[in-house]
Amino acid sequence: MPGVDQAILGVVSVAELLKLIETGDEKNLDERVFYDNVRGFKGEDNSVNMQIMGTLNSTERSLLPVLNNGVTVVAASYAPKPGDAVAVSGYQIVNGCQTSHCLYLSKQSLGDAISEVYVPIRLVVTGDEEVATQIIRATNSQTAVQENDLVALSKFQKRLEDFYKLDAPDFKLTYERRSGQFYNKEVTKNRIVTISDQMRAVSAMFLDAPHVAARYASRLYDDIGAAIFREDHKLLPYTVSAFAAYRLENAFRSGALESAYKPTRYHILMALKYHALGGKSASLEKGKSEEQSEQIIIALKQHDLIATFRYLAQSVIAAGGGQMPSRDRLKRQQFTQDLITELMKS
């Protein structure tokens, strides 16, 4: 098979699978092996995971190989060992994150059966990164995964995640590239930026599309997916737009900014850009977009930011003829154009 050095289908005991997902003397779960999985663990109270763990803790645990889809492992290399054993290196569990977590959480209750309960496994050995990505997409497209979940696999998303970790502007935000990856982790929840949050923030602020930002994530991706998360895009505008959205949401949550303005929040984000720059922003692949992002950071760190938010919200109302625009009107492109005209006057 072109690009695939070896492919093995079979079953493996829970005890052997745990060797792939545990690390250190204390046998802690190694989250690094799920880096290329499109989603993190959904939790023990997730209906599917409850069913898996229920099977593991019942007399029907021996049926797991026919009740569970198992795991898919993509490895860079492997070496046969005596018997049916193989050694793998440079591997990722690209499908089966939920199953793997459930097995790890159930290992104590399984007791001696840990070597007698089996789970299906698909091992693909390839050194071709493009082939590996195709395998990840194919194995995940057979389950309930949205297209905007698969966005997590792109090189841009991984670079963006690393950029958030560097946090040169000191935003203290955490990027959730994979849905659920911070389950049971010590992360401040209101500082987590999901892919959907990022799409809304950057489309509202830098694409002049606040009218589409309020739509469902799947619809939003359909509308602007081709315009964002491109490999040639600068990273700073993404984090700046998310920080602006965080500061605005925090103003609403604290009560410092009147909740009556909340329906206009995406239009406020766009208005903030015009307020800080005095005009339109450069395309996201341009170096100038980084310079403009620095200008927006300055505006976001002013002591009178709440007053600025209030002023911009009132500008949105002014564009609506002096009264709060209806939700339907806020979702229309024509109103966005009317607002831009209003902002360019001031």
Coordinates of C-alpha atoms in Angstrom, one line a residue:
M1 CA 0.0 0.0 0.0
P2 CA 1.6 3.3 -1.1
G3 CA 3.0 5.3 1.9
V4 CA 2.2 2.5 4.4
D5 CA 5.0 0.4 5.6
Q6 CA 2.9 -2.1 7.6
A7 CA -0.7 -2.5 8.7
I8 CA -1.8 -4.9 11.4
L9 CA -5.4 -5.6 12.5
G10 CA -6.1 -7.6 15.7
V11 CA -6.9 -7.5 19.3
V12 CA -4.7 -6.6 22.3
S13 CA -5.2 -7.2 26.0
V14 CA -6.0 -4.2 28.2
A15 CA -2.8 -4.8 30.0
E16 CA -0.8 -4.5 26.8
L17 CA -2.7 -1.4 25.6
L18 CA -2.0 0.3 28.9
K19 CA 1.7 0.0 28.1
L20 CA 1.0 2.4 25.2
I21 CA -0.8 5.0 27.2
E22 CA 0.9 5.0 30.6
T23 CA 4.1 6.8 31.5
G24 CA 6.6 6.9 34.4
D25 CA 6.9 4.6 37.5
E26 CA 3.5 5.8 38.8
K27 CA 1.8 4.6 35.5
N28 CA 0.1 7.9 34.9
L29 CA -1.9 8.5 31.8
D30 CA 0.3 9.9 29.0
E31 CA -1.9 12.6 27.3
R32 CA 0.9 13.2 24.8
V33 CA -0.1 10.1 22.8
F34 CA -3.4 11.6 22.0
Y35 CA -2.0 14.8 20.6
D36 CA -3.1 13.9 17.0
N37 CA -6.6 12.8 18.2
V38 CA -9.3 15.3 17.1
R39 CA -11.0 15.3 20.5
G40 CA -9.9 14.9 24.2
F41 CA -11.7 12.8 26.8
K42 CA -15.4 13.7 27.1
G43 CA -15.7 12.6 30.7
E44 CA -17.0 9.7 32.7
D45 CA -20.6 11.1 32.6
N46 CA -20.6 11.0 28.8
S47 CA -23.2 8.5 27.6
V48 CA -20.9 6.5 25.4
N49 CA -18.1 6.4 28.0
M50 CA -20.6 5.3 30.7
Q51 CA -21.6 2.4 28.4
I52 CA -17.9 1.4 27.8
M53 CA -17.1 1.5 31.6
G54 CA -20.4 -0.3 32.3
T55 CA -19.3 -3.1 30.0
L56 CA -15.8 -3.3 31.6
N57 CA -17.4 -3.5 35.1
S58 CA -19.9 -6.2 34.1
T59 CA -19.8 -10.0 33.4
E60 CA -20.0 -9.0 29.7
R61 CA -16.5 -7.6 29.6
S62 CA -15.3 -10.5 27.5
L63 CA -17.6 -9.1 24.7
L64 CA -15.6 -5.9 24.5
P65 CA -13.9 -6.8 21.2
V66 CA -17.3 -7.0 19.4
L67 CA -19.0 -4.1 21.3
N68 CA -16.2 -1.6 20.9
N69 CA -14.5 -0.1 17.8
G70 CA -11.2 -0.2 19.6
V71 CA -8.2 2.0 18.9
T72 CA -6.2 3.1 15.9
V73 CA -2.5 3.6 16.3
V74 CA -0.3 5.4 13.8
A75 CA 3.4 4.7 14.3
A76 CA 6.6 5.9 12.6
S77 CA 8.3 2.5 13.0
Y78 CA 7.9 -0.9 14.4
A79 CA 10.0 -4.0 15.1
P80 CA 8.7 -7.6 15.3
K81 CA 9.4 -9.5 18.6
P82 CA 9.2 -13.2 19.5
G83 CA 5.7 -14.6 19.2
D84 CA 2.9 -12.2 18.2
A85 CA 4.5 -9.1 19.9
V86 CA 5.8 -6.0 18.2
A87 CA 7.6 -2.9 19.5
V88 CA 6.4 0.5 18.1
S89 CA 8.0 4.0 18.4
G90 CA 6.9 7.5 17.4
Y91 CA 3.3 6.5 17.8
Q92 CA 0.0 8.4 18.3
I93 CA -3.5 7.0 19.2
V94 CA -5.5 8.8 16.5
N95 CA -8.8 7.2 17.2
G96 CA -10.0 5.6 20.4
C97 CA -9.2 8.3 22.9
Q98 CA -12.5 7.7 24.7
T99 CA -11.9 3.9 24.9
S100 CA -8.3 4.4 26.1
H101 CA -9.3 6.7 28.9
C102 CA -12.1 4.4 30.0
L103 CA -9.7 1.4 30.1
Y104 CA -7.3 3.4 32.1
L105 CA -9.9 4.5 34.6
S106 CA -11.2 0.9 34.9
K107 CA -7.9 -0.8 35.4
Q108 CA -8.3 -1.2 39.2
S109 CA -11.8 -2.6 38.9
L110 CA -10.7 -5.1 36.2
G111 CA -8.2 -6.6 38.6
D112 CA -6.7 -9.9 37.3
A113 CA -9.0 -9.7 34.2
I114 CA -6.8 -6.9 32.9
S115 CA -4.8 -9.5 30.9
E116 CA -8.0 -11.4 29.8
V117 CA -10.1 -8.6 28.4
Y118 CA -9.3 -7.6 24.8
V119 CA -9.8 -4.6 22.7
P120 CA -9.6 -4.3 18.9
I121 CA -6.5 -2.5 17.5
R122 CA -5.5 -1.2 14.2
L123 CA -1.8 -0.4 13.9
V124 CA -0.6 1.5 10.8
V125 CA 3.1 2.1 10.3
T126 CA 4.0 5.1 8.1
G127 CA 6.6 7.7 7.8
D128 CA 4.5 9.8 5.5
E129 CA 2.8 12.7 7.3
E130 CA 0.2 13.2 4.6
V131 CA -0.8 9.5 4.8
A132 CA -1.0 9.7 8.6
T133 CA -3.4 12.7 8.3
Q134 CA -5.5 10.8 5.8
I135 CA -5.8 7.9 8.2
I136 CA -6.8 10.2 11.0
R137 CA -9.5 11.9 8.9
A138 CA -10.8 8.6 7.6
T139 CA -11.0 6.8 11.0
N140 CA -12.7 9.8 12.6
S141 CA -15.2 10.5 9.7
Q142 CA -16.9 7.2 10.5
T143 CA -18.0 8.5 13.9
A144 CA -19.9 11.6 15.1
V145 CA -17.2 14.1 14.4
Q146 CA -17.9 17.5 12.9
E147 CA -15.8 19.1 10.2
N148 CA -14.7 21.8 12.5
D149 CA -13.4 19.1 14.9
L150 CA -11.2 17.8 12.1
V151 CA -9.7 21.4 11.7
A152 CA -7.8 20.5 14.9
L153 CA -5.5 18.3 12.8
S154 CA -4.0 21.1 10.7
K155 CA -0.5 22.3 11.1
F156 CA -1.8 25.8 11.6
Q157 CA -3.9 24.7 14.6
K158 CA -0.9 23.0 16.2
R159 CA 1.2 26.2 15.6
L160 CA -1.6 28.3 17.1
E161 CA -1.8 26.1 20.2
D162 CA 1.9 26.5 20.7
F163 CA 1.7 30.2 20.2
Y164 CA -1.0 30.5 22.9
K165 CA 1.4 28.5 25.2
L166 CA 4.2 31.0 24.6
D167 CA 1.9 33.8 25.5
A168 CA 4.3 36.7 24.7
P169 CA 1.5 39.3 25.2
D170 CA 0.7 37.8 28.7
F171 CA -3.0 37.1 27.9
K172 CA -3.1 34.0 30.1
L173 CA -5.5 32.3 27.8
T174 CA -5.5 28.5 27.0
Y175 CA -6.3 27.2 23.6
E176 CA -8.4 24.0 23.4
R177 CA -7.4 22.7 20.0
R178 CA -9.0 19.3 20.8
S179 CA -12.5 19.3 22.3
G180 CA -12.3 18.0 25.9
Q181 CA -8.5 18.0 26.1
F182 CA -8.5 19.8 29.5
Y183 CA -11.0 17.4 31.2
N184 CA -10.1 17.1 34.9
K185 CA -7.1 19.5 34.4
E186 CA -6.4 22.6 36.5
V187 CA -7.3 25.2 33.9
T188 CA -9.3 28.3 34.5
K189 CA -12.4 27.5 32.5
N190 CA -13.4 31.1 31.5
R191 CA -9.9 31.5 30.0
I192 CA -10.2 28.5 27.7
V193 CA -10.5 29.4 24.0
T194 CA -12.2 26.7 21.9
I195 CA -11.9 26.5 18.1
S196 CA -15.4 27.8 17.9
D197 CA -14.6 30.7 20.2
Q198 CA -11.6 31.5 18.0
M199 CA -13.6 31.3 14.8
R200 CA -16.2 33.8 16.2
A201 CA -13.6 36.2 17.6
V202 CA -11.3 36.4 14.6
S203 CA -14.2 36.6 12.1
A204 CA -15.9 39.4 14.0
M205 CA -12.8 41.4 14.6
F206 CA -10.6 40.9 11.6
L207 CA -12.9 39.7 8.8
D208 CA -15.6 42.3 9.4
A209 CA -18.2 39.5 9.8
P210 CA -19.9 39.9 13.2
H211 CA -23.2 39.1 11.5
V212 CA -22.0 35.5 11.0
A213 CA -20.1 35.1 14.3
A214 CA -23.3 34.4 16.3
R215 CA -24.3 31.4 14.1
Y216 CA -23.9 27.7 15.2
A217 CA -20.2 26.6 14.9
S218 CA -20.9 24.2 12.0
R219 CA -22.7 26.9 10.0
L220 CA -20.0 29.4 10.9
Y221 CA -17.3 27.0 9.6
D222 CA -19.3 26.5 6.4
D223 CA -19.5 30.3 5.9
I224 CA -15.9 31.4 6.7
G225 CA -13.9 28.2 6.9
A226 CA -11.9 29.0 3.8
A227 CA -11.0 32.4 5.1
I228 CA -9.5 31.4 8.5
F229 CA -6.8 29.1 9.9
R230 CA -4.7 29.4 6.7
E231 CA -1.1 28.3 6.8
D232 CA 0.1 31.7 5.7
H233 CA -1.8 33.6 8.4
K234 CA -0.1 35.5 11.2
L235 CA -0.9 34.1 14.7
L236 CA -1.0 37.3 16.7
P237 CA -4.4 38.5 15.3
Y238 CA -6.0 35.3 16.4
T239 CA -4.8 35.5 20.0
V240 CA -5.6 39.3 20.1
S241 CA -9.2 38.7 18.9
A242 CA -9.7 36.0 21.5
F243 CA -8.3 38.2 24.3
A244 CA -10.7 41.0 23.2
A245 CA -13.6 38.6 23.3
Y246 CA -12.4 37.5 26.8
R247 CA -12.2 41.0 28.1
L248 CA -15.6 41.9 26.7
E249 CA -17.2 38.8 28.2
N250 CA -15.6 39.5 31.5
A251 CA -17.1 43.0 31.5
F252 CA -20.5 41.5 31.0
R253 CA -20.0 38.8 33.6
S254 CA -18.8 41.2 36.3
G255 CA -21.7 43.5 35.7
A256 CA -19.4 46.4 34.8
L257 CA -21.0 46.6 31.3
E258 CA -24.8 46.5 31.0
S259 CA -26.1 43.1 29.9
A260 CA -28.5 44.8 27.6
Y261 CA -25.6 45.3 25.2
K262 CA -24.7 41.6 25.0
P263 CA -26.6 40.8 21.8
T264 CA -24.1 43.3 20.1
R265 CA -21.0 41.7 21.5
Y266 CA -19.6 40.6 18.1
H267 CA -20.3 44.0 16.6
I268 CA -18.5 45.6 19.5
L269 CA -15.4 43.5 18.8
M270 CA -15.4 44.7 15.2
A271 CA -16.0 48.3 16.4
L272 CA -13.1 48.0 18.8
K273 CA -10.8 47.3 15.9
Y274 CA -12.0 50.4 14.0
H275 CA -11.7 52.4 17.2
A276 CA -8.1 51.3 17.7
L277 CA -6.9 51.5 14.1
G278 CA -9.1 54.2 12.7
G279 CA -10.0 52.1 9.7
K280 CA -10.0 48.6 8.2
S281 CA -7.4 46.0 9.1
A282 CA -4.9 44.3 6.8
S283 CA -5.3 40.8 5.6
L284 CA -4.3 38.1 8.1
E285 CA -1.3 37.0 6.0
K286 CA 0.2 40.5 5.9
G287 CA 2.9 41.5 8.4
K288 CA 0.9 44.7 9.0
S289 CA -1.8 42.7 10.7
E290 CA 0.7 42.0 13.5
E291 CA 1.4 45.7 13.8
Q292 CA -2.3 46.4 14.0
S293 CA -2.8 43.7 16.5
E294 CA -0.2 45.4 18.8
Q295 CA -2.3 48.6 18.5
I296 CA -5.4 46.7 19.6
I297 CA -3.5 45.3 22.5
I298 CA -2.7 48.8 23.7
A299 CA -6.4 49.7 23.5
L300 CA -7.4 46.5 25.4
K301 CA -5.0 47.4 28.3
Q302 CA -6.3 50.9 28.8
H303 CA -7.8 51.6 32.3
D304 CA -11.0 53.0 30.7
L305 CA -11.8 49.9 28.6
I306 CA -15.3 49.4 30.0
A307 CA -16.2 53.0 29.0
T308 CA -14.8 52.3 25.5
F309 CA -16.9 49.1 25.3
R310 CA -20.0 51.1 26.3
Y311 CA -19.3 53.8 23.8
L312 CA -18.9 51.2 21.0
A313 CA -22.1 49.5 22.0
Q314 CA -23.9 52.9 21.7
S315 CA -22.3 53.2 18.3
V316 CA -24.0 49.9 17.3
I317 CA -27.3 51.3 18.5
A318 CA -26.7 54.5 16.6
A319 CA -26.2 52.5 13.5
G320 CA -29.6 50.8 14.3
G321 CA -31.3 54.1 14.1
G322 CA -31.1 54.9 17.8
Q323 CA -32.5 51.6 19.2
M324 CA -31.2 48.1 19.8
P325 CA -31.2 46.2 16.5
S326 CA -33.2 43.0 16.5
R327 CA -31.3 39.7 16.6
D328 CA -32.4 39.1 13.0
R329 CA -31.0 42.4 11.9
L330 CA -27.7 41.8 13.7
K331 CA -27.2 38.7 11.6
R332 CA -27.6 40.6 8.3
Q333 CA -24.5 41.7 6.4
Q334 CA -26.2 45.0 5.5
F335 CA -26.3 46.0 9.1
T336 CA -22.6 45.3 9.4
Q337 CA -22.0 47.6 6.4
D338 CA -24.2 50.3 8.1
L339 CA -22.2 50.0 11.2
I340 CA -18.9 50.3 9.4
T341 CA -20.2 53.5 7.7
E342 CA -21.1 54.8 11.2
L343 CA -17.7 53.9 12.6
M344 CA -15.8 55.6 9.8
K345 CA -17.6 58.9 10.5
S346 CA -16.3 59.0 14.1

